[in-house]
Amino acid sequence: MTDLSQQLAFVLEIDKLKAVYRQTTVKEDKDRHENSAEHSWHIALTAQILKDYAEYPIDIERVVQMLLIHDIIEIDAGDLFAFAEQQDHAQQALKEAQAAERLFGLLPPQQHEQYKALWFEFEAAESNDARFAKAMDRILPLVQNMNNNGGSWAKHKISQPQVLARNKHLEYIAPKLWQYVVQQTDLAVSNGWLKKD
Amino acid sequence: MTDLSQQLAFVLEIDKLKAVYRQTTVKEDKDRHENSAEHSWHIALTAQILKDYAEYPIDIERVVQMLLIHDIIEIDAGDLFAFAEQQDHAQQALKEAQAAERLFGLLPPQQHEQYKALWFEFEAAESNDARFAKAMDRILPLVQNMNNNGGSWAKHKISQPQVLARNKHLEYIAPKLWQYVVQQTDLAVSNGWLKKD
Ligand SMILES: [Ca+2]
């Protein structure tokens, strides 16, 4: 296979991400479930809009690239609800690593290695770029839920400490956004959308 | 309003792009119509994968940014089928310019100007970045239709010269991809998916 045919095989394969549905819903489209492809678009653009809140240097091009690929592994591994049990998260991590190998493996060798490394960097959430990307992936569902009467939180009886724990990357990398998240979850508790603890 | 509340108002408003449907369908999801949000994700990532085919220098960060925002105007203006009549295209251009003003106008002034300028640059298709972005926006439906028995071409009785005219940006900016497009449309004609002329 030529590089181009490998690249186009990858481009076609990832079409499947449009059939992976998440817990969040699209208020503007009859509250249907959101899929991971349109979610990836939404946070990649959100990261660009909010990039100046990063307190440490980030490379926004890499952040966007991470966000565009971060969910591709769900084509094989499925989407696990953010607030699932810990043991389910461990099993999921294994399935996702195998998925990364197969899916990025469709690309020519150099791109295979590059994208796989980028995905592992995102998952590890240790570099500033990965922390900021992760933080975007977590703040957006909060903004969506706050705009949708609590959305998936209310339905699954989620608590404020759970949401704050998921958004903890913000405290370091974007403290102004962290402050906003704390205020919003306070509001969500008083609206009855989040349990107090 | 603070910058953050303006930025989040924009982030929430663009959720509506997930409810704008296109002619192309998602084979992997029961052939439902594709929406413009997931399409934007798909071409932004495709541009990154294919960036080395650009024959002239491009700034891939700007290309990706263009592709992430290029369809947002459809929230107000709707999606016009690529092969609609010329007079419909002229009317559409007016509606889209008004939409760009309203939608990017939700952002703080500096980002408003920046994103609006980027969108106009994309539309004008004169810079290398815009040409490459446009070319990606046009080659992807071809790849999708070729993988889906002619997809929206067959349904709307489209001809090979029409598809080649839409992909003409490739000839200058990415000749190897242009060659591929010509071959694929020949194949589509022999499969009966495109009319010869
Ligand atoms: Ca995600």
Coordinates of C-alpha atoms and ligand atoms in Angstrom, one line a residue:
Chain A
M1 CA 0.0 0.0 0.0
T2 CA 1.2 3.5 -0.7
D3 CA 1.2 6.2 2.0
L4 CA -1.9 7.8 0.4
S5 CA -3.9 4.6 0.4
Q6 CA -3.0 4.0 4.1
Q7 CA -3.9 7.6 5.0
L8 CA -7.2 7.4 3.2
A9 CA -8.0 4.0 4.8
F10 CA -7.5 5.8 8.2
V11 CA -9.6 8.8 7.1
L12 CA -12.5 6.4 6.2
E13 CA -12.1 4.2 9.3
I14 CA -12.5 7.2 11.6
D15 CA -15.9 7.9 10.1
K16 CA -17.1 5.3 12.6
L17 CA -16.5 7.8 15.5
K18 CA -19.8 9.4 14.3
A19 CA -21.6 6.3 15.5
V20 CA -20.2 6.3 19.0
Y21 CA -22.7 8.0 21.3
R22 CA -22.0 9.7 24.7
Q23 CA -24.0 10.5 27.8
T24 CA -24.3 14.2 27.0
T25 CA -27.2 15.3 24.8
V26 CA -27.6 18.0 22.1
K27 CA -30.2 20.3 23.4
E28 CA -30.5 22.0 20.0
D29 CA -31.3 18.8 18.2
K30 CA -34.2 17.4 20.2
D31 CA -31.9 16.3 23.1
R32 CA -30.5 13.4 21.1
H33 CA -27.3 11.9 22.4
E34 CA -24.1 13.6 21.3
N35 CA -21.5 11.5 19.3
S36 CA -17.8 11.6 19.9
A37 CA -16.9 13.1 16.5
E38 CA -18.9 16.2 16.9
H39 CA -17.8 16.4 20.6
S40 CA -14.2 16.3 19.4
W41 CA -14.9 19.2 17.0
H42 CA -16.5 21.2 19.8
I43 CA -13.6 20.9 22.3
A44 CA -10.9 21.4 19.7
L45 CA -12.5 24.8 18.9
T46 CA -13.2 25.5 22.6
A47 CA -9.5 25.0 23.3
Q48 CA -8.6 27.6 20.7
I49 CA -11.2 30.1 22.1
L50 CA -10.0 29.6 25.7
K51 CA -6.2 29.2 25.1
D52 CA -5.2 32.4 26.8
Y53 CA -6.4 31.1 30.2
A54 CA -3.5 28.7 30.3
E55 CA -1.2 29.8 33.1
Y56 CA 1.8 28.0 31.7
P57 CA 3.1 27.9 28.1
I58 CA 1.1 25.6 25.8
D59 CA 1.4 24.8 22.1
I60 CA -2.2 25.2 21.0
E61 CA -1.5 23.4 17.7
R62 CA -0.5 20.2 19.7
V63 CA -3.5 20.7 22.1
V64 CA -5.9 20.9 19.1
Q65 CA -4.3 17.9 17.5
M66 CA -4.7 15.9 20.7
L67 CA -8.3 16.8 21.0
L68 CA -9.1 15.9 17.4
I69 CA -7.7 12.4 18.0
H70 CA -8.4 11.8 21.7
D71 CA -11.6 9.8 21.3
I72 CA -10.7 7.8 18.2
I73 CA -9.9 4.8 20.3
E74 CA -13.7 4.7 21.2
I75 CA -14.3 3.2 17.8
D76 CA -13.0 -0.1 19.2
A77 CA -13.3 0.5 22.9
G78 CA -16.6 2.4 23.2
D79 CA -17.3 5.4 25.4
L80 CA -17.2 4.8 29.1
F81 CA -19.3 7.2 31.2
A82 CA -17.1 9.6 33.0
F83 CA -18.4 8.6 36.4
A84 CA -18.3 4.8 36.0
E85 CA -16.7 2.6 38.7
Q86 CA -12.9 2.5 39.1
Q87 CA -12.5 -1.1 38.0
D88 CA -14.4 -0.4 34.8
H89 CA -11.9 2.5 34.1
A90 CA -8.9 0.1 34.5
Q91 CA -10.4 -2.4 32.1
Q92 CA -11.2 0.4 29.7
A93 CA -7.6 1.7 29.7
L94 CA -6.4 -1.7 28.4
K95 CA -9.0 -1.8 25.6
E96 CA -8.1 1.7 24.6
A97 CA -4.4 1.0 24.4
Q98 CA -5.2 -1.9 22.0
A99 CA -7.5 0.3 20.0
A100 CA -4.8 3.0 19.7
E101 CA -2.4 0.3 18.3
R102 CA -5.0 -0.9 15.7
L103 CA -6.4 2.4 14.6
F104 CA -3.2 4.6 14.4
G105 CA -1.6 1.4 12.9
L106 CA -3.6 2.1 9.8
L107 CA -1.4 5.1 9.1
P108 CA 2.1 5.0 7.5
P109 CA 4.8 4.1 10.1
Q110 CA 5.9 7.7 10.9
Q111 CA 2.4 9.0 11.4
H112 CA 1.5 5.9 13.3
E113 CA 4.2 6.5 15.9
Q114 CA 3.5 10.2 16.0
Y115 CA -0.2 10.0 16.6
K116 CA 0.1 7.1 19.1
A117 CA 2.6 9.0 21.1
L118 CA 0.4 12.1 21.1
W119 CA -2.6 10.0 22.3
F120 CA -0.5 8.4 25.1
E121 CA 0.7 11.9 26.1
F122 CA -2.9 13.1 26.3
E123 CA -3.9 10.1 28.4
A124 CA -1.0 10.5 30.8
A125 CA -2.0 14.2 31.4
E126 CA 1.5 15.2 32.6
S127 CA 2.7 17.7 30.0
N128 CA 1.1 21.2 30.0
D129 CA -0.4 20.5 26.5
A130 CA -2.0 17.3 27.7
R131 CA -3.3 18.9 30.9
F132 CA -4.9 21.8 29.1
A133 CA -6.4 19.4 26.5
K134 CA -7.8 17.2 29.3
A135 CA -9.1 20.3 31.1
M136 CA -11.0 21.3 27.9
D137 CA -12.5 17.8 27.6
R138 CA -13.9 18.1 31.1
I139 CA -15.0 21.7 31.3
L140 CA -17.2 21.5 28.1
P141 CA -19.6 18.9 29.4
L142 CA -20.0 21.1 32.5
V143 CA -20.9 24.1 30.4
Q144 CA -23.3 21.9 28.4
N145 CA -24.9 20.4 31.5
M146 CA -25.3 23.9 33.1
N147 CA -27.1 25.0 30.0
N148 CA -29.4 21.9 30.0
N149 CA -30.9 21.8 33.5
G150 CA -28.1 19.6 34.8
G151 CA -28.2 17.2 31.8
S152 CA -26.4 13.9 32.4
W153 CA -25.6 14.9 36.0
A154 CA -29.1 15.0 37.2
K155 CA -30.0 11.8 35.4
H156 CA -27.1 9.8 37.0
K157 CA -27.2 11.5 40.5
I158 CA -23.7 12.9 40.3
S159 CA -22.2 14.9 43.2
Q160 CA -20.2 18.2 43.3
P161 CA -17.0 16.5 44.6
Q162 CA -17.1 14.1 41.6
V163 CA -17.4 16.9 39.1
L164 CA -14.6 18.9 40.9
A165 CA -12.4 15.9 40.9
R166 CA -12.8 15.5 37.1
N167 CA -12.0 19.1 36.6
K168 CA -8.9 19.2 38.9
H169 CA -6.5 19.7 35.9
L170 CA -7.9 23.2 35.7
E171 CA -6.7 24.3 39.1
Y172 CA -3.1 24.1 38.0
I173 CA -3.2 24.9 34.3
A174 CA -6.0 27.5 34.2
P175 CA -6.9 28.8 37.7
K176 CA -9.4 31.4 36.4
L177 CA -11.4 28.6 34.7
W178 CA -11.1 26.5 37.8
Q179 CA -12.7 29.4 39.8
Y180 CA -15.5 29.5 37.3
V181 CA -16.1 25.7 37.6
V182 CA -16.3 25.9 41.4
Q183 CA -18.9 28.7 41.2
Q184 CA -20.9 26.8 38.6
T185 CA -21.0 23.6 40.6
D186 CA -22.1 25.6 43.7
L187 CA -24.9 26.9 41.5
A188 CA -25.7 23.4 40.3
V189 CA -26.0 22.2 43.9
S190 CA -28.4 25.0 44.8
N191 CA -30.5 24.2 41.7
G192 CA -30.7 20.6 42.7
W193 CA -28.7 19.4 39.5
L194 CA -25.8 18.1 41.6
K195 CA -25.8 16.4 45.0
K196 CA -23.9 18.2 47.7
D197 CA -21.7 15.2 48.4
Chain B
M1 CA -20.2 40.8 30.0
T2 CA -16.7 39.6 30.8
D3 CA -14.6 38.0 28.1
L4 CA -15.2 34.6 29.6
S5 CA -19.0 34.9 29.6
Q6 CA -18.8 36.1 25.9
Q7 CA -16.5 33.2 25.0
L8 CA -18.8 30.6 26.7
A9 CA -21.9 32.1 25.1
F10 CA -20.1 31.5 21.7
V11 CA -19.1 27.9 22.8
L12 CA -22.8 27.2 23.6
E13 CA -24.2 28.8 20.5
I14 CA -22.1 26.7 18.2
D15 CA -23.6 23.6 19.7
K16 CA -26.3 24.3 17.1
L17 CA -24.0 23.2 14.3
K18 CA -24.7 19.6 15.4
A19 CA -28.3 20.1 14.2
V20 CA -27.3 21.3 10.6
Y21 CA -27.5 18.3 8.3
R22 CA -25.6 17.8 5.0
Q23 CA -26.3 15.8 1.8
T24 CA -23.5 13.2 2.7
T25 CA -24.5 10.3 4.8
V26 CA -22.7 8.3 7.5
K27 CA -22.5 4.7 6.2
E28 CA -21.4 3.4 9.6
D29 CA -24.5 4.9 11.3
K30 CA -27.3 3.4 9.3
D31 CA -26.7 5.9 6.5
R32 CA -28.2 8.8 8.4
H33 CA -27.3 12.3 7.2
E34 CA -24.0 13.8 8.4
N35 CA -24.1 17.0 10.4
S36 CA -21.7 19.9 9.9
A37 CA -20.1 19.7 13.3
E38 CA -18.8 16.1 12.9
H39 CA -17.9 16.9 9.2
S40 CA -15.7 19.8 10.5
W41 CA -13.9 17.4 12.9
H42 CA -13.4 15.0 10.1
I43 CA -11.8 17.4 7.6
A44 CA -9.7 19.2 10.3
L45 CA -8.1 15.9 11.1
T46 CA -7.9 14.9 7.4
A47 CA -6.0 18.1 6.7
Q48 CA -3.4 17.2 9.4
I49 CA -3.0 13.7 8.0
L50 CA -2.6 15.0 4.4
K51 CA -0.6 18.2 5.1
D52 CA 2.6 16.9 3.4
Y53 CA 0.9 16.8 0.0
A54 CA 0.8 20.6 0.0
E55 CA 3.1 21.7 -2.8
Y56 CA 3.5 25.3 -1.3
P57 CA 4.2 26.3 2.3
I58 CA 1.1 26.1 4.5
D59 CA 0.6 26.9 8.2
I60 CA -1.3 23.8 9.3
E61 CA -2.4 25.4 12.5
R62 CA -4.2 28.1 10.5
V63 CA -5.6 25.5 8.1
V64 CA -7.1 23.5 11.0
Q65 CA -8.5 26.6 12.6
M66 CA -10.2 27.6 9.3
L67 CA -11.7 24.1 9.0
L68 CA -13.0 24.1 12.6
I69 CA -14.9 27.3 12.0
H70 CA -15.6 27.2 8.3
D71 CA -19.2 25.9 8.6
I72 CA -20.3 27.8 11.7
I73 CA -22.2 30.3 9.5
E74 CA -24.6 27.4 8.6
I75 CA -26.2 27.8 12.0
D76 CA -27.9 30.9 10.6
A77 CA -27.6 30.3 6.8
G78 CA -28.1 26.6 6.5
D79 CA -26.2 24.2 4.3
L80 CA -26.5 24.6 0.6
F81 CA -25.9 21.5 -1.5
A82 CA -22.5 21.8 -3.3
F83 CA -24.1 21.4 -6.7
A84 CA -27.0 23.9 -6.3
E85 CA -27.8 26.5 -8.9
Q86 CA -25.4 29.5 -9.3
Q87 CA -28.1 32.1 -8.2
D88 CA -28.7 30.1 -5.0
H89 CA -25.0 30.3 -4.3
A90 CA -25.0 34.1 -4.7
Q91 CA -27.9 34.5 -2.2
Q92 CA -26.3 32.1 0.1
A93 CA -23.0 34.2 0.2
L94 CA -25.0 37.2 1.5
K95 CA -26.7 35.2 4.2
E96 CA -23.4 33.7 5.2
A97 CA -21.7 37.1 5.6
Q98 CA -24.5 38.2 7.9
A99 CA -24.2 35.0 9.9
A100 CA -20.4 35.5 10.3
E101 CA -21.1 38.9 11.7
R102 CA -23.6 37.7 14.2
L103 CA -21.9 34.5 15.3
F104 CA -18.3 35.7 15.6
G105 CA -19.8 38.8 17.1
L106 CA -20.6 36.8 20.2
L107 CA -16.9 36.7 21.0
P108 CA -14.8 39.5 22.7
P109 CA -13.8 42.1 20.1
Q110 CA -10.3 40.9 19.3
Q111 CA -11.4 37.3 18.8
H112 CA -14.4 38.5 16.8
E113 CA -12.1 40.3 14.3
Q114 CA -9.6 37.4 14.2
Y115 CA -12.1 34.7 13.5
K116 CA -14.2 36.7 11.0
A117 CA -11.0 37.5 9.1
L118 CA -10.1 33.9 9.1
W119 CA -13.5 32.9 7.7
F120 CA -13.4 35.5 5.0
E121 CA -9.9 34.3 4.0
F122 CA -11.2 30.7 3.8
E123 CA -14.1 31.9 1.6
A124 CA -11.9 33.9 -0.7
A125 CA -9.7 30.8 -1.2
E126 CA -6.7 32.9 -2.4
S127 CA -4.0 32.3 0.3
N128 CA -2.2 28.9 0.3
D129 CA -3.7 28.1 3.7
A130 CA -7.3 28.8 2.4
R131 CA -6.7 26.9 -0.8
F132 CA -5.5 23.8 1.1
A133 CA -8.4 24.1 3.6
K134 CA -10.9 24.4 0.7
A135 CA -9.3 21.5 -1.1
M136 CA -9.7 19.3 2.1
D137 CA -13.4 20.3 2.4
R138 CA -13.9 19.1 -1.2
I139 CA -11.8 15.9 -1.3
L140 CA -13.4 14.4 1.8
P141 CA -16.9 14.0 0.3
L142 CA -15.3 12.4 -2.7
V143 CA -13.6 9.9 -0.5
Q144 CA -16.8 9.3 1.4
N145 CA -18.9 8.9 -1.8
M146 CA -16.4 6.5 -3.4
N147 CA -16.7 4.4 -0.3
N148 CA -20.5 4.5 -0.4
N149 CA -21.5 3.4 -3.9
G150 CA -21.5 7.0 -5.2
G151 CA -23.5 8.4 -2.2
S152 CA -25.0 11.8 -2.8
W153 CA -23.6 12.0 -6.4
A154 CA -25.7 9.1 -7.7
K155 CA -28.8 10.4 -5.9
H156 CA -28.5 13.9 -7.4
K157 CA -27.2 12.8 -10.9
I158 CA -23.9 14.7 -10.6
S159 CA -21.4 14.7 -13.5
Q160 CA -17.6 14.2 -13.5
P161 CA -16.9 17.8 -14.8
Q162 CA -18.9 19.1 -11.8
V163 CA -16.9 17.1 -9.3
L164 CA -13.6 18.1 -11.0
A165 CA -14.5 21.8 -11.0
R166 CA -15.2 21.6 -7.2
N167 CA -11.8 20.0 -6.6
K168 CA -9.9 22.3 -8.8
H169 CA -8.0 23.9 -5.9
L170 CA -6.1 20.6 -5.6
E171 CA -4.5 21.0 -9.0
Y172 CA -2.4 23.9 -7.8
I173 CA -1.9 23.3 -4.1
A174 CA -1.6 19.4 -4.0
P175 CA -1.1 18.0 -7.5
K176 CA -0.6 14.4 -6.2
L177 CA -4.1 14.5 -4.6
W178 CA -5.5 16.1 -7.8
Q179 CA -4.2 13.1 -9.8
Y180 CA -5.9 10.8 -7.3
V181 CA -9.2 12.7 -7.7
V182 CA -9.1 12.5 -11.5
Q183 CA -8.5 8.7 -11.3
Q184 CA -11.3 8.2 -8.8
T185 CA -13.8 10.2 -10.8
D186 CA -12.9 8.1 -13.9
L187 CA -13.6 5.0 -11.8
A188 CA -16.9 6.6 -10.6
V189 CA -18.0 7.1 -14.2
S190 CA -17.3 3.5 -15.1
N191 CA -19.2 2.4 -12.0
G192 CA -22.2 4.5 -13.1
W193 CA -21.9 6.7 -9.9
L194 CA -21.1 9.9 -11.9
K195 CA -22.4 10.9 -15.3
K196 CA -19.7 11.3 -17.9
D197 CA -20.7 14.9 -18.7
Ligands
CA1 CA -13.8 13.4 25.3

